Amino acid sequence: MVKIKSAEEIELMRESALIVSKTLGMLASEIKPGVNALYLDQLAETFIRDHGAEPGFLGMYDFPNTLNMSPNAQVVHGIPNSEPLKDGDIISVDCGALKNGYYGDHAYTFEVGEVAPETKKLLKVTKESLYIGIREFKVGNRVGDVGYAIQNYCESHGYGVVRELVGHGLGKKLHESPEMPNYGKRGRGKKFVEGMTVAIEPMINMGTKNIKQLKDGWTILTADGKPSAHFEHDVAIVNGKPELLSTFQYIYDALGIITDEEDEFRHKNLQS
């Protein structure tokens, strides 16, 4: 059952989402060749706790770490390890935080050093598809409208859209209804109403849409070993339209990136 949120609940969720946003922003300047994921994971746990929240993923379903860190051909749910990142890698960092009883949960795929042009394009298209999908998350539309928009855009670039892993509702639980696939048909699925809150998260592969799982029970890989990209935002329907609860602005500030991609979805009172 979909849990509709009040304006007050949405503001509490924004607090949690912004802790995740700030955590990813802090990590942005630390992600470079030679650094390992375990070190970044420890930084993130300390940062989240220092901001009055609990790591949202640590211990959930027995996951052993604060961050899901998934480099290169890993799609999602990678377990941080001590292997140094290399120049040319990409790495998806998925982070959760729990504060005031509500979760924030979003992700960004970072470039490590100088990345190949075809990989840069995968990241660009995947992130663009996130906002294309968010634009469809409004009163009167349905789950299939978001999925169709993401799928159509990514497949038009020749990429594979993962089927087995999906976005989700968000609130007092990390995973609430409805499921939010990155594929679908227009006009199908749950209808969107005022006060719905979801995590939309395209997981897009350079090659095949097919995936496989490592024996660790967590890590998901592309079946063909080609790179995968993953971007995720927390979004609420406010006054009939999608409004971001999370932001990549802290990442962009750290990396010196100037963009207006979030402006149409941004809360007018969002503060740094």
Tab-separated table of C-alpha atoms in Angstrom:
chain	number	residue	atom	x	y	z
A	1	MET	CA	0.000	0.000	0.000
A	2	VAL	CA	1.289	3.458	-0.947
A	3	LYS	CA	1.839	5.702	2.079
A	4	ILE	CA	0.912	9.329	1.329
A	5	LYS	CA	3.019	11.895	3.176
A	6	SER	CA	1.899	15.142	4.783
A	7	ALA	CA	3.774	18.396	4.155
A	8	GLU	CA	5.440	17.970	7.554
A	9	GLU	CA	6.558	14.441	6.721
A	10	ILE	CA	7.965	15.579	3.391
A	11	GLU	CA	10.072	18.189	5.188
A	12	LEU	CA	11.439	15.503	7.537
A	13	MET	CA	12.260	13.373	4.502
A	14	ARG	CA	14.015	16.343	2.917
A	15	GLU	CA	16.253	16.573	5.993
A	16	SER	CA	17.263	12.936	5.613
A	17	ALA	CA	17.741	13.254	1.856
A	18	LEU	CA	19.956	16.313	2.258
A	19	ILE	CA	22.196	14.474	4.718
A	20	VAL	CA	22.757	11.920	1.958
A	21	SER	CA	23.317	14.742	-0.549
A	22	LYS	CA	25.924	16.334	1.709
A	23	THR	CA	27.594	12.966	2.295
A	24	LEU	CA	27.958	12.412	-1.450
A	25	GLY	CA	29.257	15.965	-1.799
A	26	MET	CA	31.892	15.303	0.863
A	27	LEU	CA	32.928	12.091	-0.916
A	28	ALA	CA	33.143	13.803	-4.318
A	29	SER	CA	36.460	15.470	-3.487
A	30	GLU	CA	37.852	12.230	-1.988
A	31	ILE	CA	37.165	9.940	-4.963
A	32	LYS	CA	40.399	9.736	-6.936
A	33	PRO	CA	42.897	7.131	-8.169
A	34	GLY	CA	44.586	5.249	-5.312
A	35	VAL	CA	41.747	5.689	-2.810
A	36	ASN	CA	39.855	2.576	-1.752
A	37	ALA	CA	36.141	2.104	-1.143
A	38	LEU	CA	36.540	0.991	2.486
A	39	TYR	CA	38.196	4.301	3.342
A	40	LEU	CA	35.353	6.198	1.653
A	41	ASP	CA	32.812	4.034	3.480
A	42	GLN	CA	34.342	4.934	6.856
A	43	LEU	CA	34.303	8.643	5.964
A	44	ALA	CA	30.633	8.395	5.060
A	45	GLU	CA	29.613	6.619	8.263
A	46	THR	CA	31.365	9.221	10.406
A	47	PHE	CA	29.860	12.104	8.403
A	48	ILE	CA	26.311	10.751	8.638
A	49	ARG	CA	26.560	10.165	12.389
A	50	ASP	CA	28.133	13.601	12.911
A	51	HIS	CA	25.035	15.084	11.239
A	52	GLY	CA	22.651	13.456	13.694
A	53	ALA	CA	21.559	10.545	11.513
A	54	GLU	CA	22.135	6.797	11.260
A	55	PRO	CA	23.557	5.067	8.183
A	56	GLY	CA	20.472	3.779	6.369
A	57	PHE	CA	22.043	0.702	4.769
A	58	LEU	CA	24.341	-0.531	7.549
A	59	GLY	CA	22.895	-3.795	8.877
A	60	MET	CA	19.765	-3.645	6.714
A	61	TYR	CA	19.144	-7.129	5.326
A	62	ASP	CA	22.548	-7.826	6.986
A	63	PHE	CA	24.429	-5.515	4.603
A	64	PRO	CA	27.868	-4.956	6.217
A	65	ASN	CA	28.608	-1.338	5.248
A	66	THR	CA	27.316	2.238	5.053
A	67	LEU	CA	27.671	2.585	1.279
A	68	ASN	CA	26.882	0.442	-1.740
A	69	MET	CA	29.971	1.040	-3.910
A	70	SER	CA	29.830	-0.466	-7.382
A	71	PRO	CA	32.712	0.184	-9.810
A	72	ASN	CA	32.723	-0.303	-13.584
A	73	ALA	CA	30.736	-3.443	-14.529
A	74	GLN	CA	29.109	-3.633	-11.095
A	75	VAL	CA	25.552	-2.334	-11.390
A	76	VAL	CA	24.566	-1.898	-7.716
A	77	HIS	CA	24.978	-3.379	-4.215
A	78	GLY	CA	28.764	-3.595	-4.351
A	79	ILE	CA	30.452	-4.180	-0.985
A	80	PRO	CA	33.289	-1.714	-0.229
A	81	ASN	CA	36.740	-3.302	-0.246
A	82	SER	CA	40.400	-2.288	-0.003
A	83	GLU	CA	41.203	-2.427	-3.729
A	84	PRO	CA	42.431	1.012	-4.867
A	85	LEU	CA	40.420	2.859	-7.497
A	86	LYS	CA	42.243	3.289	-10.810
A	87	ASP	CA	42.390	6.104	-13.320
A	88	GLY	CA	39.560	5.591	-15.799
A	89	ASP	CA	37.250	3.767	-13.383
A	90	ILE	CA	33.700	4.800	-12.656
A	91	ILE	CA	31.999	4.025	-9.355
A	92	SER	CA	28.355	4.197	-8.310
A	93	VAL	CA	28.016	5.377	-4.709
A	94	ASP	CA	24.581	4.641	-3.227
A	95	CYS	CA	23.984	6.049	0.255
A	96	GLY	CA	21.150	6.028	2.790
A	97	ALA	CA	20.503	7.938	6.000
A	98	LEU	CA	17.830	7.617	8.674
A	99	LYS	CA	16.845	10.679	10.702
A	100	ASN	CA	13.653	11.533	12.589
A	101	GLY	CA	12.237	8.177	11.516
A	102	TYR	CA	12.529	8.823	7.768
A	103	TYR	CA	14.968	7.643	5.126
A	104	GLY	CA	16.955	9.451	2.500
A	105	ASP	CA	18.410	7.285	-0.277
A	106	HIS	CA	20.159	8.378	-3.419
A	107	ALA	CA	23.125	7.669	-5.653
A	108	TYR	CA	25.636	9.159	-8.074
A	109	THR	CA	28.120	7.530	-10.433
A	110	PHE	CA	31.499	9.248	-10.184
A	111	GLU	CA	34.343	9.407	-12.678
A	112	VAL	CA	37.763	8.441	-11.315
A	113	GLY	CA	40.501	10.391	-13.075
A	114	GLU	CA	40.252	10.489	-16.878
A	115	VAL	CA	37.381	8.329	-18.143
A	116	ALA	CA	36.916	7.041	-21.710
A	117	PRO	CA	34.560	9.123	-23.904
A	118	GLU	CA	32.113	6.241	-24.429
A	119	THR	CA	31.867	5.790	-20.657
A	120	LYS	CA	31.320	9.515	-20.136
A	121	LYS	CA	28.452	9.299	-22.600
A	122	LEU	CA	26.869	6.410	-20.653
A	123	LEU	CA	26.961	8.496	-17.477
A	124	LYS	CA	25.565	11.557	-19.249
A	125	VAL	CA	22.660	9.691	-20.839
A	126	THR	CA	21.824	7.809	-17.627
A	127	LYS	CA	21.710	11.031	-15.599
A	128	GLU	CA	19.621	12.736	-18.274
A	129	SER	CA	17.192	9.799	-18.173
A	130	LEU	CA	16.763	10.324	-14.426
A	131	TYR	CA	15.368	13.831	-14.966
A	132	ILE	CA	13.313	12.668	-17.959
A	133	GLY	CA	11.728	10.101	-15.640
A	134	ILE	CA	11.251	12.572	-12.778
A	135	ARG	CA	9.385	14.901	-15.133
A	136	GLU	CA	6.707	12.196	-15.530
A	137	PHE	CA	6.218	11.798	-11.745
A	138	LYS	CA	3.187	14.059	-11.367
A	139	VAL	CA	-0.449	13.840	-10.379
A	140	GLY	CA	-2.499	11.854	-12.875
A	141	ASN	CA	0.408	9.993	-14.444
A	142	ARG	CA	1.256	6.376	-13.661
A	143	VAL	CA	4.282	4.248	-12.820
A	144	GLY	CA	4.524	3.105	-16.436
A	145	ASP	CA	4.890	6.686	-17.658
A	146	VAL	CA	8.125	7.126	-15.685
A	147	GLY	CA	9.477	3.729	-16.720
A	148	TYR	CA	8.608	4.258	-20.380
A	149	ALA	CA	10.322	7.656	-20.486
A	150	ILE	CA	13.557	6.301	-19.001
A	151	GLN	CA	13.553	3.141	-21.114
A	152	ASN	CA	12.782	4.930	-24.369
A	153	TYR	CA	15.546	7.485	-23.881
A	154	CYS	CA	18.252	5.008	-22.858
A	155	GLU	CA	17.393	2.385	-25.456
A	156	SER	CA	17.446	5.086	-28.153
A	157	HIS	CA	21.161	5.396	-27.326
A	158	GLY	CA	21.678	1.634	-27.599
A	159	TYR	CA	21.950	0.947	-23.880
A	160	GLY	CA	20.523	-1.912	-21.822
A	161	VAL	CA	17.913	-1.103	-19.165
A	162	VAL	CA	18.137	-3.421	-16.147
A	163	ARG	CA	14.832	-5.164	-15.433
A	164	GLU	CA	15.410	-7.035	-12.168
A	165	LEU	CA	16.235	-3.960	-10.043
A	166	VAL	CA	13.881	-1.007	-9.646
A	167	GLY	CA	13.278	2.239	-7.827
A	168	HIS	CA	10.786	2.339	-4.984
A	169	GLY	CA	8.591	4.264	-2.608
A	170	LEU	CA	10.414	5.854	0.321
A	171	GLY	CA	9.507	7.047	3.807
A	172	LYS	CA	9.603	5.419	7.243
A	173	LYS	CA	10.811	2.329	5.416
A	174	LEU	CA	13.652	2.308	2.916
A	175	HIS	CA	11.573	0.305	0.466
A	176	GLU	CA	7.877	1.185	0.260
A	177	SER	CA	5.252	0.854	-2.465
A	178	PRO	CA	5.153	1.445	-5.339
A	179	GLU	CA	7.993	-0.237	-7.174
A	180	MET	CA	9.374	2.138	-9.834
A	181	PRO	CA	10.805	0.173	-12.787
A	182	ASN	CA	13.009	1.907	-15.338
A	183	TYR	CA	10.970	0.360	-18.145
A	184	GLY	CA	7.268	0.092	-18.854
A	185	LYS	CA	4.266	1.146	-20.887
A	186	ARG	CA	2.526	4.508	-20.763
A	187	GLY	CA	-0.672	4.599	-18.737
A	188	ARG	CA	0.054	1.379	-16.827
A	189	GLY	CA	0.529	0.821	-13.117
A	190	LYS	CA	-0.231	2.759	-9.945
A	191	LYS	CA	-1.584	6.278	-10.463
A	192	PHE	CA	0.397	9.115	-8.879
A	193	VAL	CA	-1.291	11.368	-6.306
A	194	GLU	CA	-0.338	14.351	-4.176
A	195	GLY	CA	2.059	13.488	-1.332
A	196	MET	CA	3.665	10.412	-2.898
A	197	THR	CA	7.409	10.055	-2.258
A	198	VAL	CA	9.683	7.786	-4.290
A	199	ALA	CA	13.288	7.059	-5.171
A	200	ILE	CA	13.752	7.045	-8.947
A	201	GLU	CA	16.986	5.347	-9.979
A	202	PRO	CA	17.924	4.407	-13.540
A	203	MET	CA	20.423	1.508	-13.697
A	204	ILE	CA	21.675	1.506	-17.270
A	205	ASN	CA	24.250	-0.786	-18.920
A	206	MET	CA	26.507	0.071	-21.831
A	207	GLY	CA	25.751	-3.328	-23.373
A	208	THR	CA	23.236	-6.018	-22.494
A	209	LYS	CA	20.407	-5.419	-20.044
A	210	ASN	CA	21.180	-8.809	-18.468
A	211	ILE	CA	22.864	-9.082	-15.082
A	212	LYS	CA	24.388	-11.671	-12.757
A	213	GLN	CA	25.120	-11.822	-9.022
A	214	LEU	CA	28.395	-12.600	-7.263
A	215	LYS	CA	28.627	-15.333	-4.661
A	216	ASP	CA	28.769	-12.675	-1.917
A	217	GLY	CA	24.980	-12.527	-2.286
A	218	TRP	CA	25.009	-8.778	-2.918
A	219	THR	CA	27.077	-7.535	-5.831
A	220	ILE	CA	25.211	-7.254	-9.151
A	221	LEU	CA	27.264	-7.227	-12.371
A	222	THR	CA	26.509	-6.744	-16.054
A	223	ALA	CA	26.395	-10.121	-17.778
A	224	ASP	CA	28.801	-8.965	-20.513
A	225	GLY	CA	31.313	-7.163	-18.286
A	226	LYS	CA	30.633	-3.746	-19.813
A	227	PRO	CA	30.214	-0.662	-17.571
A	228	SER	CA	26.972	0.279	-15.842
A	229	ALA	CA	25.780	3.667	-14.551
A	230	HIS	CA	23.383	4.454	-11.693
A	231	PHE	CA	21.864	7.769	-10.586
A	232	GLU	CA	19.113	8.201	-7.993
A	233	HIS	CA	17.022	11.035	-6.553
A	234	ASP	CA	14.351	11.231	-3.849
A	235	VAL	CA	11.248	12.968	-5.181
A	236	ALA	CA	7.891	14.072	-3.749
A	237	ILE	CA	4.736	15.229	-5.499
A	238	VAL	CA	4.038	18.740	-4.196
A	239	ASN	CA	1.277	20.886	-5.724
A	240	GLY	CA	0.813	18.215	-8.350
A	241	LYS	CA	4.401	18.320	-9.622
A	242	PRO	CA	7.697	16.540	-8.881
A	243	GLU	CA	9.902	18.209	-6.309
A	244	LEU	CA	13.424	17.023	-5.476
A	245	LEU	CA	14.121	16.194	-1.844
A	246	SER	CA	17.729	15.312	-2.680
A	247	THR	CA	20.262	17.291	-4.722
A	248	PHE	CA	23.527	16.724	-6.567
A	249	GLN	CA	24.501	20.358	-5.943
A	250	TYR	CA	26.971	19.482	-3.170
A	251	ILE	CA	28.730	17.122	-5.588
A	252	TYR	CA	28.827	19.807	-8.264
A	253	ASP	CA	30.165	22.381	-5.810
A	254	ALA	CA	33.000	19.999	-4.886
A	255	LEU	CA	33.811	19.206	-8.528
A	256	GLY	CA	33.375	22.707	-9.937
A	257	ILE	CA	30.447	21.721	-12.183
A	258	ILE	CA	27.910	24.381	-13.161
A	259	THR	CA	24.484	23.150	-14.292
A	260	ASP	CA	20.840	24.117	-14.073
A	261	GLU	CA	19.534	20.544	-14.453
A	262	GLU	CA	17.718	20.553	-11.103
A	263	ASP	CA	16.187	24.016	-11.271
A	264	GLU	CA	12.717	23.006	-12.500
A	265	PHE	CA	12.386	20.448	-9.684
A	266	ARG	CA	14.002	22.351	-6.861
A	267	HIS	CA	12.276	23.507	-3.685
A	268	LYS	CA	12.398	27.288	-3.591
A	269	ASN	CA	13.698	27.318	-0.022
A	270	LEU	CA	16.489	24.710	-0.467
A	271	GLN	CA	19.456	25.912	1.551
A	272	SER	CA	23.106	24.901	1.411
